[in-house]
Amino acid sequence: MSAVTVIYALMFYAATVMLVAGLAYKIAVYARTPQPLKIPTTPAPTTKAGVAWRMTKEVTVFASLFKSSKWTWLFGWMFHAALLLVLLRHLRYFTEPVWTWVALLQPFGKYAAFAMLAGLLGLWARRIVVDRVRYISSPSDHLMLLLLVMIGASGAAMKFIDSAHTDIVSLKAFILGLMRFDWQPLPTDPVLMIHLGLVIVLMIIFPISKLLHVPGVFFSPTRVMVDNPREKRYVRGWTASAQPASGESAK
Amino acid sequence: MADFETPKLQEYPIIPHLKRGVMEHSSPFVAKPDHQASVGFPGELVDNWEAKAVEKLGDIARNNKAFKVFLDSCVKCGACTDKCHYYLGTTDPKNMPVARQDLLRKVYRRYYTFSGKYFPWLVGAEDMTQEVLDDWYSYFHQCSQCRRCSVFCPYGIDTAEISMAAREIMDTVGKGQKYCNEIIGKLHKIGNNLGLPEPALADTLEGLEEDVKDETGVDVRYPLDVKGADVLVITPSADFFAEPHIDGLIGYGKVFHQAGISWTLSSYASEAANFSMFIGSPDNLRKVAMRIRDAALDLGVKRIVVGECGHAWRVAYSFWNTLIGPFDFLDKNYPVPQHIIEVTHGLMQRGALKIDKSANDDRRITFHDSCNVARASRMGNFPGGQFVLPREVIKGVANHYFDMAPETIHENTFCCGGGGGLLTDDLMELRVKGAMPRMQALKRVVEENDVNFLAAICAICKSQFTKTLPYYDFPMDMIGSVHQLVSDAIVLGAKD
Ligand code: HEM
Ligand code: HEM
Ligand code: SF4
Ligand code: SF4
Ligand code: SF4
């Protein structure tokens, strides 16, 4: 067992723990924090099914973003849709036998890698060129894009540049080994090292960065609350304490 | 008129380039110790205020989901940056919604996030300092809490929530805004924002009855503190004396008169507006609202109806049931509370009002969707009723109606520029500049459709437009109430 294998194996375990525990903690905090008042941004659905539909549109086609900025929507949606496809394709490294639907997705890899990179570069260009977006950007906002571009570029390099190819079969053995606590050697091609190293960084920063928009979107009260304050009395947090008793004047 | 330039209205709306610091000088008068005391806050900046402010910030984050989720979730995508009327009107980058949030977020990150604690330069985290406080005081009083940014943000991040929290934190450490806190203090003491005591109110209403009698020959009543009336009307106190608001109040009275509904106003709860929302103060919010429950119980009414007021309607529609419900002592056949537009609309649908539309024939009307009605409440029983009902009422009493451009109405409406506790003379420059996007849309319909009447259903909008219309070369009496239109078209005593 080479030192590289041991180091990467340990880093993957650590990163997985941080990602899962960090996200679980954040989700628990969001779920537990009370929302004292009804604040859906109206017009809002008056039923739970309506809210489910509203959220489906937000998460799948970024409906609000579409309304506000066509360029950001175009690049942003392209990036996210491609990212989803890429991640689903990656499931082939984690499953044995590979699920049929994952196998069926494999031919689309080419497009996904380039769409993802194009989307990211478009978003980055906007961040640099548009004075308003440049003003609100911190170093971390640029670095996040850099990180994703580098992950995408190193992945694409492995796929499309002959000299950067890696031994997929051994890599898969390594990953399945990690999952079964039966370590196998990791191929040490430099591009793969970079790809995996950056993925580990991404996993670690996920729960402590703006990537919290992923759980956040499902907890945003202005989007997920039902518009029915008159029909159904709502109390939480401080509004649930010290209620006036019915029929009694608190004068 | 003043020492600032009124923005020029362009042919088409443009997104301006940013100019740093141009509104840094704009901040409202600071509350005096007795104003602060009247709303339960320290009179001046407390010792060790930095730590206390940070502590309060953490406290809100633990007790308010929206605040917490909004602070964590923003990806700096920039979609909101050109959506705020104050940015469009002033070009100051700190008036971009996300930049406004960041004034607070940078402190949250510094003290409450891993990255901000250990790598502040990376995520733009900053300590709580005097400069930060000054920026807060200035720019959190350049937000009318209109929620326009929230409509366009992919996560619905509502800068209004951040502004409310920031103002609460500032109040807690002793730096309050004079305008809001003085008004809330008056309300606690007397029952309305203007400080009108019961005799003055009774006098005004009596005068109103005489005026209407002179004009129409009919005895329309404007009752006060009548026990056993069916309907308690809660309306902004501006309706009692300010122009053009009072014509709306006259209209409500005529509607009830024609429909034969017994109603009353209350001297104890003589204010619909609840400014406590602007300063994000739970205690004051509930205390102000509680007057209404008490008045309703005291007078033994069956229904509560709210007059034309944007913020008031948000608090009433969205918060009353939570704050002062349950309303099981009221008639279950009516929504609680009900908007006066809903009442009039319902009566018109049933043909209970006789209307002569030609009375409004000299008017070519457009409608300003008040932002707090549009984006924080509803009317009727379907989403978007808040856009449909007022327009149907207007079209039901007048022949010439024209909407402004679609990107400036309904949920996209631009705030009048004076909401959220900014309707004070010490913020005149901000108010005029913030009105620019609305004025631009108005100019289009004035030029294309000869519009000469801007109807609104919010007391603040009406006052704000009265002041700002002249800056843009529109006549100030262009602004009026929806119920002023109803009032003029209703045919009294002619029910068949
Ligand atoms: C439920 C799933 C997700 C939803 C609904 C979502 C939604 C969004 C939206 C609406 C934006 C703003 C527009 C844009 O810049 O693209 C955004 C930005 C972003 N998202 Fe996501 N996202 C999701 C998952 C992810 C994941 C898994 C990642 C990364 C691994 C990610 C990374 C980013 C980044 C880096 C940005 C900022 C782009 C920039 O700098 O302009 N998102 N997301
Ligand atoms: C444990 C995690 C991961 C492993 C083991 C892994 C491994 C690989 C390998 C071996 C390739 C080359 C595929 C080929 O030669 O056919 C690749 C491609 C790629 N990877 Fe990853 N990767 C991981 C996570 C990620 C993540 C989180 C992202 C995105 C944020 C990503 C983005 C890409 C892209 C865009 C490509 C090129 C297109 C494609 O083949 O789908 N990878 N990855
Ligand atoms: S709530 Fe309104 S005023 Fe405040 S930042 Fe958002 S758009 Fe601007
Ligand atoms: S639109 Fe929302 S996520 Fe995007 S920058 Fe503005 S507040 Fe942040
Ligand atoms: S005054 Fe009217 S338009 Fe302005 S913030 Fe209030 S409701 Fe909105």
Coordinates of N, CA, C and O in Angstrom, one line a residue, chain A residues 26 29-46 58 64-65 67-69 72 126-127 131-133 135-141 143 208-213 216-217 219-223 227-251, chain B residues 15 17-18 20 61-66 68-70 72-76 78-79 81-83 87 93-94 96 98 114-115 121-123 147 150-156 161 268 282 286 290 293-294 298 313-314 317-319 321-323 325-326 328 335-337 342 374-378 380 383-384 386-387 411-412:
Chain A
K26 N -26.1 21.7 10.0 CA -26.7 22.9 9.5 C -28.2 22.7 9.2 O -29.0 23.5 9.5
V29 N -30.0 22.8 12.4 CA -30.2 24.2 12.9 C -31.3 24.9 12.2 O -32.2 25.5 12.8
Y30 N -31.3 24.7 10.8 CA -32.3 25.4 10.1 C -33.7 24.9 10.4 O -34.7 25.6 10.6
A31 N -33.8 23.6 10.6 CA -35.1 23.0 10.9 C -35.6 23.4 12.3 O -36.7 23.7 12.5
R32 N -34.6 23.5 13.2 CA -35.0 23.9 14.6 C -35.3 25.3 14.8 O -36.1 25.7 15.7
T33 N -34.6 26.2 14.1 CA -34.8 27.6 14.3 C -36.2 28.0 14.0 O -36.7 27.8 12.9
P34 N -36.9 28.6 14.9 CA -38.3 28.9 14.6 C -38.5 30.1 13.7 O -37.7 31.1 13.7
Q35 N -39.5 30.1 12.9 CA -39.9 31.3 12.1 C -41.1 31.9 12.7 O -42.2 31.4 12.6
P36 N -41.0 33.0 13.5 CA -42.0 33.5 14.3 C -43.3 34.0 13.6 O -44.4 33.9 14.1
L37 N -43.1 34.5 12.4 CA -44.2 35.1 11.7 C -44.3 34.6 10.3 O -43.4 34.0 9.7
K38 N -45.5 34.7 9.7 CA -45.7 34.3 8.3 C -45.2 35.3 7.3 O -45.6 36.5 7.3
I39 N -44.2 34.9 6.5 CA -43.6 35.9 5.6 C -43.4 35.4 4.2 O -42.5 35.8 3.5
P40 N -44.4 34.6 3.6 CA -44.2 34.2 2.2 C -44.2 35.5 1.3 O -44.9 36.4 1.6
T41 N -43.3 35.5 0.3 CA -43.3 36.6 -0.6 C -44.5 36.3 -1.5 O -44.6 35.3 -2.2
T42 N -45.5 37.2 -1.5 CA -46.7 37.0 -2.3 C -46.6 37.6 -3.7 O -45.8 38.5 -3.9
P43 N -47.5 37.2 -4.6 CA -48.5 36.1 -4.5 C -47.8 34.7 -4.2 O -46.9 34.4 -5.0
A44 N -48.3 34.0 -3.3 CA -47.8 32.7 -2.9 C -48.9 31.7 -2.9 O -50.1 32.1 -2.7
P45 N -48.5 30.4 -3.1 CA -49.6 29.4 -3.1 C -50.3 29.4 -1.7 O -49.8 29.7 -0.7
T46 N -51.6 29.0 -1.8 CA -52.4 28.9 -0.6 C -52.5 27.5 -0.1 O -53.2 27.2 0.9
E58 N -38.5 26.4 -8.7 CA -37.3 27.1 -8.2 C -36.1 26.3 -8.4 O -35.0 26.7 -8.8
S64 N -37.2 32.1 -10.3 CA -37.0 33.5 -9.9 C -35.8 34.1 -10.6 O -35.9 35.3 -11.0
L65 N -34.8 33.3 -10.7 CA -33.6 33.8 -11.3 C -33.9 34.2 -12.8 O -33.4 35.2 -13.4
K67 N -36.6 35.2 -14.0 CA -37.3 36.5 -14.0 C -36.3 37.7 -13.9 O -36.6 38.7 -14.4
S68 N -35.3 37.5 -13.1 CA -34.5 38.6 -12.8 C -33.3 38.9 -13.7 O -33.0 40.0 -13.9
S69 N -32.7 37.9 -14.2 CA -31.5 38.1 -15.0 C -31.2 37.0 -16.0 O -30.8 35.9 -15.6
T72 N -27.4 35.6 -16.1 CA -27.1 34.8 -14.9 C -27.8 33.5 -15.0 O -27.3 32.4 -14.7
R126 N -19.1 37.4 -15.7 CA -20.1 38.4 -15.2 C -19.6 39.0 -13.9 O -19.8 40.2 -13.7
R127 N -19.0 38.1 -13.1 CA -18.5 38.6 -11.8 C -17.4 39.7 -12.0 O -17.2 40.5 -11.1
D131 N -20.0 45.8 -13.1 CA -19.5 46.5 -11.9 C -20.3 46.2 -10.7 O -19.7 46.1 -9.6
R132 N -21.6 46.0 -10.8 CA -22.4 45.7 -9.6 C -22.0 44.3 -9.0 O -21.8 44.2 -7.8
V133 N -21.8 43.3 -9.8 CA -21.5 42.0 -9.3 C -20.0 42.0 -8.8 O -19.7 41.3 -7.8
Y135 N -18.5 44.5 -7.4 CA -18.6 45.1 -6.1 C -18.9 44.2 -5.0 O -18.4 44.3 -3.9
I136 N -19.9 43.2 -5.2 CA -20.3 42.4 -4.1 C -19.5 41.1 -4.0 O -19.8 40.3 -3.1
S137 N -18.5 40.9 -4.8 CA -17.7 39.7 -4.8 C -16.5 39.8 -3.8 O -15.8 40.8 -3.8
S138 N -16.4 38.8 -2.9 CA -15.2 38.7 -2.1 C -14.2 37.7 -2.7 O -14.6 37.0 -3.6
P139 N -13.0 37.6 -2.2 CA -12.1 36.7 -2.7 C -12.7 35.3 -2.8 O -12.5 34.5 -3.7
S140 N -13.4 34.9 -1.7 CA -14.0 33.6 -1.7 C -14.9 33.3 -2.9 O -15.0 32.1 -3.3
D141 N -15.6 34.3 -3.3 CA -16.5 34.1 -4.5 C -15.7 33.7 -5.7 O -16.2 32.9 -6.5
L143 N -12.6 32.4 -5.7 CA -12.0 31.1 -5.4 C -12.9 29.9 -5.6 O -12.5 28.9 -6.1
I208 N -19.5 25.0 5.2 CA -19.1 26.2 5.8 C -18.9 27.3 4.8 O -18.2 28.3 5.1
S209 N -19.6 27.2 3.7 CA -19.5 28.3 2.7 C -20.8 28.6 2.1 O -21.8 28.1 2.6
K210 N -20.8 29.4 1.1 CA -22.1 29.8 0.4 C -22.7 28.6 -0.3 O -23.9 28.7 -0.7
L211 N -22.0 27.5 -0.3 CA -22.7 26.3 -0.9 C -23.9 25.8 0.0 O -24.7 25.0 -0.4
L212 N -24.0 26.5 1.2 CA -25.2 26.2 2.0 C -26.4 26.7 1.3 O -27.5 26.5 1.9
H213 N -26.3 27.3 0.2 CA -27.6 27.6 -0.6 C -28.3 26.3 -0.9 O -29.5 26.4 -1.2
G216 N -30.2 25.6 2.1 CA -30.9 26.9 2.4 C -32.1 27.1 1.6 O -33.2 27.5 2.1
V217 N -32.1 26.8 0.3 CA -33.2 27.0 -0.6 C -34.5 26.3 -0.1 O -35.6 26.8 -0.2
F219 N -35.3 25.8 3.0 CA -35.7 26.4 4.3 C -36.1 27.8 4.2 O -36.4 28.4 5.2
S220 N -36.0 28.4 3.0 CA -36.3 29.9 2.9 C -37.7 30.2 3.2 O -38.6 29.8 2.3
P221 N -38.1 30.8 4.3 CA -39.5 31.0 4.6 C -40.3 31.8 3.6 O -41.5 31.5 3.4
T222 N -39.6 32.7 2.9 CA -40.4 33.5 1.9 C -40.8 32.6 0.7 O -41.7 33.0 0.0
R223 N -40.2 31.5 0.5 CA -40.5 30.6 -0.6 C -41.4 29.4 -0.2 O -42.2 28.9 -0.9
D227 N -49.4 30.6 2.0 CA -50.1 31.9 2.2 C -51.5 31.6 2.8 O -52.5 31.7 2.0
N228 N -51.6 31.4 4.1 CA -52.9 31.2 4.7 C -53.0 31.7 6.1 O -53.6 31.1 6.9
P229 N -52.5 32.9 6.4 CA -52.5 33.3 7.7 C -53.9 33.6 8.3 O -54.1 33.4 9.5
R230 N -54.8 34.0 7.5 CA -56.1 34.2 8.0 C -56.9 33.0 8.2 O -57.7 32.8 9.2
E231 N -56.6 32.0 7.4 CA -57.4 30.7 7.5 C -56.9 29.8 8.6 O -57.7 29.1 9.2
K232 N -55.6 29.9 8.8 CA -55.0 29.0 9.8 C -54.1 29.7 10.7 O -53.1 30.4 10.3
R233 N -54.3 29.7 12.0 CA -53.5 30.5 12.9 C -52.1 29.9 13.0 O -52.0 28.7 13.2
Y234 N -51.1 30.7 12.9 CA -49.7 30.3 12.9 C -49.0 30.9 14.1 O -49.0 32.1 14.3
V235 N -48.4 30.0 14.9 CA -47.5 30.6 16.0 C -46.2 29.7 16.1 O -46.3 28.5 16.0
R236 N -45.1 30.3 16.3 CA -43.8 29.7 16.4 C -42.9 30.6 17.2 O -43.0 31.8 17.1
G237 N -42.0 30.0 18.0 CA -40.9 30.8 18.6 C -41.6 31.8 19.6 O -42.5 31.5 20.3
W238 N -41.2 33.1 19.5 CA -41.7 34.1 20.4 C -43.2 34.3 20.3 O -43.9 34.7 21.2
T239 N -43.7 34.0 19.1 CA -45.2 34.3 18.9 C -46.0 33.1 19.6 O -47.2 33.2 19.7
A240 N -45.3 32.0 19.9 CA -46.0 30.9 20.6 C -46.1 31.1 22.1 O -46.8 30.5 22.8
S241 N -45.2 32.0 22.6 CA -45.2 32.2 24.0 C -46.1 33.4 24.4 O -46.3 34.3 23.6
A242 N -46.6 33.4 25.6 CA -47.4 34.5 26.1 C -48.5 34.9 25.2 O -48.7 36.1 24.8
Q243 N -49.4 34.0 24.7 CA -50.5 34.3 23.9 C -51.6 34.9 24.7 O -51.8 34.5 25.9
P244 N -52.4 35.8 24.2 CA -53.5 36.3 24.9 C -54.6 35.2 25.0 O -54.8 34.5 24.0
A245 N -55.2 35.0 26.1 CA -56.3 34.0 26.2 C -57.5 34.6 25.5 O -57.7 35.8 25.5
S246 N -58.2 33.6 24.9 CA -59.3 34.0 24.1 C -60.4 34.7 24.9 O -60.7 34.3 26.0
G247 N -60.9 35.8 24.4 CA -62.0 36.5 25.1 C -61.6 37.3 26.3 O -62.4 37.8 27.0
E248 N -60.3 37.5 26.4 CA -59.8 38.2 27.6 C -59.0 39.4 27.2 O -58.1 39.3 26.4
S249 N -59.4 40.6 27.6 CA -58.7 41.8 27.2 C -57.5 42.0 28.0 O -57.5 41.8 29.2
A250 N -56.4 42.3 27.3 CA -55.1 42.5 28.0 C -54.8 43.9 28.3 O -53.7 44.3 28.5
K251 N -55.9 44.7 28.4 CA -55.7 46.1 28.6 C -55.0 46.5 29.9 O -55.2 45.9 30.9
Chain B
I15 N -30.0 50.7 -16.2 CA -29.3 50.3 -15.0 C -28.1 51.1 -14.8 O -27.2 51.1 -15.6
H17 N -24.5 52.8 -13.6 CA -23.2 52.4 -13.0 C -23.1 52.9 -11.6 O -23.7 53.9 -11.2
L18 N -22.4 52.2 -10.7 CA -22.4 52.5 -9.3 C -21.4 53.7 -9.1 O -20.4 53.8 -9.7
R20 N -19.7 55.1 -5.7 CA -19.5 54.8 -4.2 C -19.7 56.0 -3.3 O -19.3 57.1 -3.6
A61 N -30.4 35.4 15.2 CA -30.1 34.3 14.3 C -30.6 33.0 14.9 O -31.0 32.1 14.2
R62 N -30.6 32.9 16.2 CA -31.1 31.7 16.9 C -32.6 31.6 16.9 O -33.2 30.5 17.1
N63 N -33.2 32.8 16.8 CA -34.7 32.8 17.0 C -35.5 33.2 15.8 O -36.7 33.4 15.9
N64 N -34.8 33.3 14.7 CA -35.5 33.7 13.4 C -34.9 33.0 12.2 O -33.8 33.3 11.8
K65 N -35.7 32.0 11.8 CA -35.2 31.2 10.7 C -34.8 32.0 9.4 O -33.8 31.7 8.8
A66 N -35.7 32.9 9.1 CA -35.4 33.7 7.8 C -34.1 34.3 7.9 O -33.3 34.2 7.0
K68 N -31.5 33.7 9.7 CA -30.4 32.7 9.7 C -30.1 32.2 8.3 O -29.0 32.2 7.8
V69 N -31.2 31.7 7.7 CA -31.1 31.1 6.4 C -30.6 32.1 5.3 O -29.7 31.8 4.5
F70 N -31.1 33.3 5.4 CA -30.7 34.4 4.5 C -29.3 34.7 4.6 O -28.6 34.9 3.6
D72 N -26.8 32.8 5.6 CA -26.0 31.7 5.1 C -26.1 31.5 3.6 O -25.1 31.0 3.0
S73 N -27.2 31.8 3.0 CA -27.5 31.2 1.7 C -27.1 32.0 0.5 O -27.0 31.5 -0.6
C74 N -26.9 33.3 0.7 CA -26.6 34.2 -0.5 C -25.4 33.7 -1.2 O -24.3 33.5 -0.6
V75 N -25.5 33.5 -2.5 CA -24.3 33.1 -3.3 C -23.7 34.3 -4.1 O -22.8 34.1 -4.9
K76 N -24.1 35.5 -3.8 CA -23.6 36.7 -4.5 C -23.8 36.6 -6.0 O -22.8 36.8 -6.8
G78 N -25.9 38.3 -7.7 CA -26.1 39.6 -8.3 C -27.4 39.8 -8.9 O -27.7 40.9 -9.4
A79 N -28.3 38.8 -8.9 CA -29.6 39.0 -9.5 C -30.4 40.2 -8.9 O -31.2 40.8 -9.6
T81 N -29.2 42.9 -7.6 CA -28.4 44.2 -7.5 C -29.1 45.4 -8.2 O -28.9 46.5 -7.8
D82 N -29.9 45.1 -9.3 CA -30.5 46.3 -10.0 C -32.0 46.3 -9.7 O -32.8 46.9 -10.5
K83 N -32.5 45.7 -8.6 CA -33.9 45.6 -8.3 C -34.4 46.7 -7.3 O -35.6 46.8 -7.2
Y87 N -31.3 51.9 -5.1 CA -30.1 51.8 -6.0 C -30.3 52.5 -7.3 O -29.5 53.3 -7.7
P93 N -23.7 52.0 -4.4 CA -23.7 50.5 -4.4 C -24.2 49.9 -3.1 O -24.7 48.8 -3.1
K94 N -24.1 50.6 -2.0 CA -24.6 50.0 -0.7 C -26.1 50.0 -0.7 O -26.7 49.5 0.2
M96 N -27.6 48.5 -3.2 CA -28.0 47.2 -3.8 C -28.4 46.2 -2.7 O -27.6 46.1 -1.7
V98 N -28.1 43.1 -2.0 CA -27.1 42.2 -1.4 C -26.0 43.0 -0.7 O -25.5 42.5 0.4
F114 N -17.2 29.8 10.8 CA -15.8 29.3 10.8 C -15.0 30.2 9.9 O -13.9 30.7 10.3
S115 N -15.4 30.4 8.7 CA -14.6 31.1 7.7 C -14.3 32.5 8.2 O -13.2 33.0 8.0
W121 N -10.5 37.9 5.8 CA -10.2 38.6 4.5 C -10.8 37.8 3.3 O -11.1 38.4 2.3
L122 N -10.9 36.5 3.5 CA -11.3 35.7 2.4 C -12.8 35.9 2.1 O -13.2 35.9 1.0
V123 N -13.6 36.0 3.2 CA -15.1 36.1 3.0 C -15.6 37.5 3.3 O -16.8 37.7 3.4
R147 N -39.6 44.5 -0.1 CA -39.5 43.2 -0.6 C -39.3 43.0 -2.1 O -39.5 41.9 -2.6
S150 N -36.7 40.4 -2.8 CA -37.0 39.1 -2.4 C -37.7 38.3 -3.6 O -37.6 37.1 -3.7
V151 N -38.5 39.1 -4.4 CA -39.2 38.5 -5.5 C -38.1 37.9 -6.5 O -38.3 36.9 -7.1
F152 N -37.0 38.6 -6.7 CA -36.1 38.3 -7.8 C -34.9 37.4 -7.3 O -34.2 36.9 -8.1
C153 N -34.7 37.2 -6.0 CA -33.6 36.4 -5.5 C -34.0 34.9 -5.7 O -35.1 34.5 -5.4
P154 N -33.1 34.1 -6.2 CA -33.4 32.7 -6.4 C -33.7 32.0 -5.1 O -34.3 30.9 -5.1
Y155 N -33.3 32.5 -3.9 CA -33.7 31.9 -2.7 C -34.7 32.8 -1.9 O -35.0 32.5 -0.7
G156 N -35.3 33.8 -2.5 CA -36.3 34.6 -1.9 C -35.7 35.4 -0.7 O -36.4 35.8 0.2
E161 N -36.1 41.8 6.0 CA -35.9 41.0 7.2 C -34.5 41.4 7.8 O -34.4 41.5 9.1
Y268 N -59.6 54.2 21.0 CA -58.5 53.5 21.7 C -57.6 52.9 20.7 O -56.4 52.9 20.8
P282 N -40.4 42.8 18.4 CA -41.5 41.9 18.7 C -42.4 42.5 19.8 O -43.6 42.4 19.7
R286 N -46.4 43.4 19.1 CA -47.5 42.8 19.7 C -48.3 43.8 20.6 O -49.6 43.8 20.5
M290 N -52.2 44.6 20.0 CA -53.1 44.2 21.0 C -54.2 45.2 21.3 O -55.3 44.9 21.6
R293 N -57.3 44.1 19.3 CA -58.0 43.0 19.9 C -58.9 43.6 21.0 O -60.1 43.3 21.1
D294 N -58.2 44.4 21.9 CA -58.9 44.9 23.0 C -60.1 45.8 22.6 O -61.2 45.7 23.2
D298 N -64.0 45.1 23.4 CA -64.6 46.1 24.2 C -65.9 46.6 23.5 O -66.9 46.8 24.2
W313 N -51.8 46.7 6.3 CA -52.4 45.5 5.8 C -51.5 44.3 5.9 O -52.0 43.2 6.1
R314 N -50.2 44.5 5.7 CA -49.3 43.4 5.9 C -49.4 42.9 7.3 O -49.6 41.7 7.6
Y317 N -53.1 41.4 7.9 CA -53.3 40.1 7.1 C -52.4 39.0 7.6 O -52.9 37.9 7.9
S318 N -51.1 39.3 7.6 CA -50.2 38.2 7.8 C -49.9 38.0 9.3 O -49.5 36.9 9.7
F319 N -50.0 39.0 10.2 CA -49.5 38.9 11.5 C -50.6 38.9 12.6 O -50.4 38.3 13.7
N321 N -53.5 37.4 13.2 CA -54.0 36.1 13.7 C -52.9 35.5 14.6 O -53.2 34.9 15.7
T322 N -51.7 35.6 14.2 CA -50.6 35.1 15.0 C -50.4 35.9 16.3 O -50.3 35.3 17.4
L323 N -50.4 37.2 16.2 CA -50.1 38.1 17.4 C -51.2 38.2 18.4 O -51.0 38.2 19.6
G325 N -54.6 36.7 17.7 CA -55.7 35.8 17.6 C -55.7 34.9 18.7 O -54.9 35.0 19.7
P326 N -56.6 33.9 18.8 CA -57.5 33.6 17.7 C -58.7 34.5 17.8 O -59.1 35.0 18.8
D328 N -61.9 34.0 17.6 CA -63.1 33.1 17.7 C -64.3 33.9 18.2 O -65.4 33.4 18.3
P335 N -63.8 36.9 6.5 CA -62.3 36.8 6.9 C -61.9 37.8 7.9 O -62.5 38.9 7.9
V336 N -61.0 37.4 8.8 CA -60.5 38.4 9.8 C -59.0 38.5 9.6 O -58.3 37.5 9.7
P337 N -58.5 39.7 9.4 CA -59.3 40.9 9.1 C -59.7 40.9 7.7 O -59.2 40.2 6.9
E342 N -61.9 44.6 -0.1 CA -62.6 43.3 -0.2 C -64.1 43.6 0.1 O -65.0 43.0 -0.6
A374 N -48.8 44.2 -2.2 CA -48.5 43.4 -3.3 C -47.7 42.1 -3.0 O -47.9 41.0 -3.4
R375 N -46.6 42.3 -2.1 CA -45.7 41.3 -1.9 C -45.7 40.7 -0.5 O -44.9 39.8 -0.2
A376 N -46.6 41.1 0.3 CA -46.6 40.6 1.7 C -48.0 40.3 2.2 O -48.3 40.2 3.4
S377 N -49.0 40.2 1.3 CA -50.4 40.0 1.7 C -51.2 39.5 0.5 O -50.7 39.2 -0.5
R378 N -52.5 39.4 0.8 CA -53.4 38.9 -0.3 C -54.7 39.6 0.0 O -55.0 40.1 1.1
G380 N -59.0 38.7 -1.2 CA -59.8 37.7 -1.8 C -59.2 36.3 -1.5 O -58.4 36.1 -0.7
P383 N -54.4 33.5 -4.9 CA -53.1 34.2 -5.0 C -53.2 35.3 -6.0 O -53.7 35.1 -7.1
G384 N -52.8 36.5 -5.7 CA -52.8 37.6 -6.7 C -54.1 38.4 -6.6 O -54.3 39.4 -7.3
Q386 N -54.8 40.5 -4.5 CA -54.4 41.8 -4.2 C -54.2 42.7 -5.4 O -54.1 43.9 -5.2
F387 N -54.0 42.1 -6.5 CA -53.8 42.9 -7.8 C -55.1 43.1 -8.5 O -55.4 44.1 -9.1
E411 N -46.5 42.1 -8.5 CA -45.4 41.8 -7.6 C -44.1 42.5 -8.0 O -43.2 42.6 -7.2
N412 N -44.0 43.1 -9.2 CA -42.8 43.8 -9.6 C -42.9 45.3 -9.2 O -42.0 46.0 -9.6

